[in-house]
mmCIF file of N, CA and C in Angstrom:
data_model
loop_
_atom_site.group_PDB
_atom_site.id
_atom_site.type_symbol
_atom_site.label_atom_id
_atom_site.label_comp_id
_atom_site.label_asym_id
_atom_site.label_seq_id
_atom_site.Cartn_x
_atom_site.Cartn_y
_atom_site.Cartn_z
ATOM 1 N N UNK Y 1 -9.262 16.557 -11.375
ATOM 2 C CA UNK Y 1 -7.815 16.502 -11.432
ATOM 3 C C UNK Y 1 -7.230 16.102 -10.078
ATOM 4 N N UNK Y 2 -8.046 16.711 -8.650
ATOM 5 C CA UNK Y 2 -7.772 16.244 -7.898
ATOM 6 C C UNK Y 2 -7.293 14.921 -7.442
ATOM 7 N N UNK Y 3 -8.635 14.128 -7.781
ATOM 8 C CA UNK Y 3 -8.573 12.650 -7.186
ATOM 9 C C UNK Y 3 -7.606 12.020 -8.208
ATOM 10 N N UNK Y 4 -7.569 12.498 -9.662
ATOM 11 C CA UNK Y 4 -6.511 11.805 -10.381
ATOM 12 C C UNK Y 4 -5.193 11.921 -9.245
ATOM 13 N N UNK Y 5 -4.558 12.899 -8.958
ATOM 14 C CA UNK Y 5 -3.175 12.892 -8.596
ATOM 15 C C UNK Y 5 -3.662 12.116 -7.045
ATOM 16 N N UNK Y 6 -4.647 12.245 -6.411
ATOM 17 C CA UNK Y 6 -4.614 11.712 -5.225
ATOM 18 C C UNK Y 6 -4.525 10.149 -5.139
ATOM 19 N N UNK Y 7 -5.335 9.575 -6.037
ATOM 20 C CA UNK Y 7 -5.280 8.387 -6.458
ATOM 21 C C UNK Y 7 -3.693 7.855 -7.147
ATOM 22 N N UNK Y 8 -2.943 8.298 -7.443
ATOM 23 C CA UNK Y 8 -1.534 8.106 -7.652
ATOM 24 C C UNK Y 8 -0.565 8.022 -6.787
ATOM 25 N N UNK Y 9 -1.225 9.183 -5.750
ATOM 26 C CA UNK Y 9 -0.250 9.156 -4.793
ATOM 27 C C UNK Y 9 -0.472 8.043 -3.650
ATOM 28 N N UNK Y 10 -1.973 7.431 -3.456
ATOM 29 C CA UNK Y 10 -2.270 6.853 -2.448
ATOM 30 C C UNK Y 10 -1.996 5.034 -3.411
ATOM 31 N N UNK Y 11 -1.450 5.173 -4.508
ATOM 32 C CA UNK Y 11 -1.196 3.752 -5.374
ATOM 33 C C UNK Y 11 0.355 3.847 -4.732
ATOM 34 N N UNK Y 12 0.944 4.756 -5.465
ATOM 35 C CA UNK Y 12 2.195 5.061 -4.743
ATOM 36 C C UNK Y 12 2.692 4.351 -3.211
ATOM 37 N N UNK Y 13 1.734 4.937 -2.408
ATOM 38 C CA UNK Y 13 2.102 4.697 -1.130
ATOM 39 C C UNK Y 13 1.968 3.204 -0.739
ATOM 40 N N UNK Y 14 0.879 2.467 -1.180
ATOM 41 C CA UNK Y 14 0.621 1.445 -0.637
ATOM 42 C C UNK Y 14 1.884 0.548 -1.841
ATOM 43 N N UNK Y 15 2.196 0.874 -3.064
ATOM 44 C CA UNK Y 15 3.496 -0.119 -3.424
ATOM 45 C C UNK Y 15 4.599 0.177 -2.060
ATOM 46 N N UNK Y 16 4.748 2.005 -1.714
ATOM 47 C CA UNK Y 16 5.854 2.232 -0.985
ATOM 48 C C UNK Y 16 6.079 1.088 0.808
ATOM 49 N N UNK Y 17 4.209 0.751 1.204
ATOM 50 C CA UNK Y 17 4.652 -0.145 2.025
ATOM 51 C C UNK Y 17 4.678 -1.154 1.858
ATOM 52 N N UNK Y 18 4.159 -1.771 0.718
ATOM 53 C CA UNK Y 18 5.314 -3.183 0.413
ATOM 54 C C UNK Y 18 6.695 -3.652 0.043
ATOM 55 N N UNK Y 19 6.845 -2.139 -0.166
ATOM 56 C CA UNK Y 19 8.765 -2.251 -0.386
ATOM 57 C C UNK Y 19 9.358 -2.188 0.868
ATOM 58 N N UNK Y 20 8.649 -1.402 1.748
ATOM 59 C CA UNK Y 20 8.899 -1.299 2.824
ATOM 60 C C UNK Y 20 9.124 -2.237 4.439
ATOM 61 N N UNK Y 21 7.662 -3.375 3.324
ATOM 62 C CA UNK Y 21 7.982 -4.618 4.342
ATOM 63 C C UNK Y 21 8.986 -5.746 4.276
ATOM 64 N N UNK Y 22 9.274 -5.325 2.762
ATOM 65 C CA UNK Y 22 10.378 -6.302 2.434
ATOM 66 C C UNK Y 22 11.632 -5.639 2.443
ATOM 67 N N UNK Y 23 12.132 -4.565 2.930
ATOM 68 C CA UNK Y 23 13.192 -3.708 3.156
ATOM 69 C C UNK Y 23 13.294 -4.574 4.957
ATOM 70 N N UNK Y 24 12.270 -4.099 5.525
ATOM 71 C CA UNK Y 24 12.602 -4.423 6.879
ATOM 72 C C UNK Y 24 12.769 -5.806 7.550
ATOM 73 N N UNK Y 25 12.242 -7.027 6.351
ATOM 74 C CA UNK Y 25 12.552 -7.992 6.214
ATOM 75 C C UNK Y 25 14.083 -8.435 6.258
ATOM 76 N N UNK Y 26 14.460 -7.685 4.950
ATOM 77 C CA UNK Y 26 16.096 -8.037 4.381
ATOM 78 C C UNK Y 26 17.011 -7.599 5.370
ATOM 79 N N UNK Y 27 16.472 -6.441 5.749
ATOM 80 C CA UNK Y 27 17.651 -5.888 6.589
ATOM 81 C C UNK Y 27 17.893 -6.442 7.846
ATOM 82 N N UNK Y 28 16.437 -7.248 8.283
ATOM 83 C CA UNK Y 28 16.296 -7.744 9.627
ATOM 84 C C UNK Y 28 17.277 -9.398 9.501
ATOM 85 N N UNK Y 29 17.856 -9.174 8.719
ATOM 86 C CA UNK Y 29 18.471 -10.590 8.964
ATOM 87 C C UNK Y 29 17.524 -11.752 8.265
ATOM 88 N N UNK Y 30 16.370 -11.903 7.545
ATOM 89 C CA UNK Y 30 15.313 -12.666 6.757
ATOM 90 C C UNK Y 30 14.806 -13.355 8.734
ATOM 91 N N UNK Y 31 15.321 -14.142 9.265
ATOM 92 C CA UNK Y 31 15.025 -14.557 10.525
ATOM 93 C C UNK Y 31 13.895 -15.401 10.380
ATOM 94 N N UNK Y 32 12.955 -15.719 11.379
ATOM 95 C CA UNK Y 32 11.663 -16.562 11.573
ATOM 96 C C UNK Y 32 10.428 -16.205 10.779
ATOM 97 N N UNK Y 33 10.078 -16.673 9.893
ATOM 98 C CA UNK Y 33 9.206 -16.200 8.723
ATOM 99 C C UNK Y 33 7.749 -15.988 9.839
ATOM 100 N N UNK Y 34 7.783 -16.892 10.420
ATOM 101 C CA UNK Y 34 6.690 -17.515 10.866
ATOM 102 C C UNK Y 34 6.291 -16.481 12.136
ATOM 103 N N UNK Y 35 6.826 -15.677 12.758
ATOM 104 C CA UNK Y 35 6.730 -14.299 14.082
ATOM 105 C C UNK Y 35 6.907 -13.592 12.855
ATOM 106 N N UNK Y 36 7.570 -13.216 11.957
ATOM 107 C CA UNK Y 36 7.228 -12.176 11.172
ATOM 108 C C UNK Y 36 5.686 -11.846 10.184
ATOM 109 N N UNK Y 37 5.266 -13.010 10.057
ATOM 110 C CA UNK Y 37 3.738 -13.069 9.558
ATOM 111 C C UNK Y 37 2.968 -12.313 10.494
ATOM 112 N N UNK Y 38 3.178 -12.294 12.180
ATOM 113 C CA UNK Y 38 1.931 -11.170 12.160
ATOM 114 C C UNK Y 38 2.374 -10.228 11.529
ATOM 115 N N UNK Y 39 3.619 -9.022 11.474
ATOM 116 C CA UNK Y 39 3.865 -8.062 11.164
ATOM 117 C C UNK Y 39 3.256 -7.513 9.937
ATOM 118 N N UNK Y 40 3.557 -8.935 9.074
ATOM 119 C CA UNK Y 40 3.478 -9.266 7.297
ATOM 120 C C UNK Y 40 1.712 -8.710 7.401
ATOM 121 N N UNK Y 41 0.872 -9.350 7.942
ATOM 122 C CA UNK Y 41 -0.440 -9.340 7.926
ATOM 123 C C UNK Y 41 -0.639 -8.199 8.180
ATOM 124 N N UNK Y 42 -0.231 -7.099 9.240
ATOM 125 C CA UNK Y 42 -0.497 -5.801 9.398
ATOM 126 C C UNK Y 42 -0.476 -4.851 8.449
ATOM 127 N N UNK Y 43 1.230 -5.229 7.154
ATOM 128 C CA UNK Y 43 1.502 -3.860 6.651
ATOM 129 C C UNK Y 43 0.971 -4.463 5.302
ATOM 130 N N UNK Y 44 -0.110 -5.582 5.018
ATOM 131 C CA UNK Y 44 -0.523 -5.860 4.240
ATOM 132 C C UNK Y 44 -2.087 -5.660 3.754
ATOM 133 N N UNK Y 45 -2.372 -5.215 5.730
ATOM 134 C CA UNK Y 45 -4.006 -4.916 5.574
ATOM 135 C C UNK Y 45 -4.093 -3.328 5.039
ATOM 136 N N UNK Y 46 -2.657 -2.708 5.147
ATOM 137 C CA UNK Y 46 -2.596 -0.866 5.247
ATOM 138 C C UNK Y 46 -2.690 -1.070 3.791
ATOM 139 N N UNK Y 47 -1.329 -1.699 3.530
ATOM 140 C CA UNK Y 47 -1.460 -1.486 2.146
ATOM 141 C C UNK Y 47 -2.779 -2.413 1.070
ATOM 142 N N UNK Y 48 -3.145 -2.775 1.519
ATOM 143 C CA UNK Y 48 -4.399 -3.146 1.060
ATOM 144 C C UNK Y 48 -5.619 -1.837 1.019
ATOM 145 N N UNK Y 49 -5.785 -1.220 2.066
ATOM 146 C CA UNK Y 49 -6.426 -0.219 2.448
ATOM 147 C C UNK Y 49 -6.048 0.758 1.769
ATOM 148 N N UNK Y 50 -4.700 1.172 1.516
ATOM 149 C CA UNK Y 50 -4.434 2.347 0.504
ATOM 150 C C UNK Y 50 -4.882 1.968 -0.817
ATOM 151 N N UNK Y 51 -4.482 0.815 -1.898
ATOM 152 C CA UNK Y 51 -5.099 0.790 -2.500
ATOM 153 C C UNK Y 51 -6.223 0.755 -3.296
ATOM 154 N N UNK Y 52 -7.197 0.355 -2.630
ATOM 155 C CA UNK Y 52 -8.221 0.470 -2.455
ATOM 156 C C UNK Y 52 -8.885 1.505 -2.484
ATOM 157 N N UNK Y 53 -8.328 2.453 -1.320
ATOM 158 C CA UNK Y 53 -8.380 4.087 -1.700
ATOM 159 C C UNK Y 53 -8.221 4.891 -2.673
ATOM 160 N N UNK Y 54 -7.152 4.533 -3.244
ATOM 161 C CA UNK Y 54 -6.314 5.243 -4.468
ATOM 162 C C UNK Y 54 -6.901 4.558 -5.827
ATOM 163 N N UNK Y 55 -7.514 3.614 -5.530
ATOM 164 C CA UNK Y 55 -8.218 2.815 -7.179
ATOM 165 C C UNK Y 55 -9.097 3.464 -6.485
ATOM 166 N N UNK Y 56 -10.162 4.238 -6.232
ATOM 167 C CA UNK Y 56 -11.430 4.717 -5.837
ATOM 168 C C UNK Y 56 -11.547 5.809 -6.287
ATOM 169 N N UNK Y 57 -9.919 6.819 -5.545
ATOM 170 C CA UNK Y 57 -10.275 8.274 -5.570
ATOM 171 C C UNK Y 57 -9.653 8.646 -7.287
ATOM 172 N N UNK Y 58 -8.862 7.745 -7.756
ATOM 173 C CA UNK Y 58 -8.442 7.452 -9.284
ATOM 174 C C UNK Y 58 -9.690 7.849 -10.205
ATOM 175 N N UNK Y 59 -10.468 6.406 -9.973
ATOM 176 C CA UNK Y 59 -11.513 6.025 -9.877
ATOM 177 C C UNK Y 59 -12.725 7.744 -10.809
ATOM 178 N N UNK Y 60 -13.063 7.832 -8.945
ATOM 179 C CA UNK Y 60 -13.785 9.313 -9.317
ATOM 180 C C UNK Y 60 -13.247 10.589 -10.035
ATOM 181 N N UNK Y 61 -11.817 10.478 -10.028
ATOM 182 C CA UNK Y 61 -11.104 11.730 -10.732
ATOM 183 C C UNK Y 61 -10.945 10.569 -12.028
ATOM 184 N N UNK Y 62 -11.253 10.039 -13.143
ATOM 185 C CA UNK Y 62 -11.312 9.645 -14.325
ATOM 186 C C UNK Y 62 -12.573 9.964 -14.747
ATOM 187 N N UNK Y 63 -14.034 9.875 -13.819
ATOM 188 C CA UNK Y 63 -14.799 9.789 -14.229
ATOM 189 C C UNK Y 63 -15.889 11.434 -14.150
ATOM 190 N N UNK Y 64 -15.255 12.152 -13.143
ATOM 191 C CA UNK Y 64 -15.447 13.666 -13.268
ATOM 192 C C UNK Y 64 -14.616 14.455 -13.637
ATOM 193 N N UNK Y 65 -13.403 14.068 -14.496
ATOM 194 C CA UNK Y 65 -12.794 14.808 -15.095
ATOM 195 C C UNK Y 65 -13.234 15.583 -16.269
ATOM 196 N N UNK Y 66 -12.758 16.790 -16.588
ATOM 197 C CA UNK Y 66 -13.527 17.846 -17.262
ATOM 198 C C UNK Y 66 -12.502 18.010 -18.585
#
C-alpha cells in the first residue's frame, strides 16, 4: 500500500515540476527561449527522475500488494 501512494505522490510531483516550469516561464515574461533551455533541461532531468521513481515504487506496490 505503501509504494502504491508513494508512487502517486512522486507521479504527482514530477507533473507538479512541469507545471512549474511553465509557470516560471509565463510569468517570466516568455523572453529568450534559447538561455531558458538550460533551465528547461534541468527541471526536465528532475522531473524525469521523479517519474521514473514513482512508475517503479507504483510499480512494486501493484505487484506486492496483498
Amino acid at each position: 500500500m505503501t509504494g502504491l501512494i508513494l508512487g502517486g505522490v512522486l507521479l504527482a510531483g514530477a507533473v507538479l515540476v512541469l507545471v512549474l516550469l511553465a509557470a516560471l516561464f509565463v510569468l517570466g515574461g516568455g523572453g529568450d527561449s534559447t538561455r531558458f533551455s538550460v533551465v528547461t533541461r534541468q527541471f526536465v532531468t528532475v522531473s524525469i527522475t521523479l517519474g521514473v521513481a514513482g512508475l517503479a515504487s507504483l510499480l512494486v506496490g501493484i505487484l506486492t500488494r496483498k
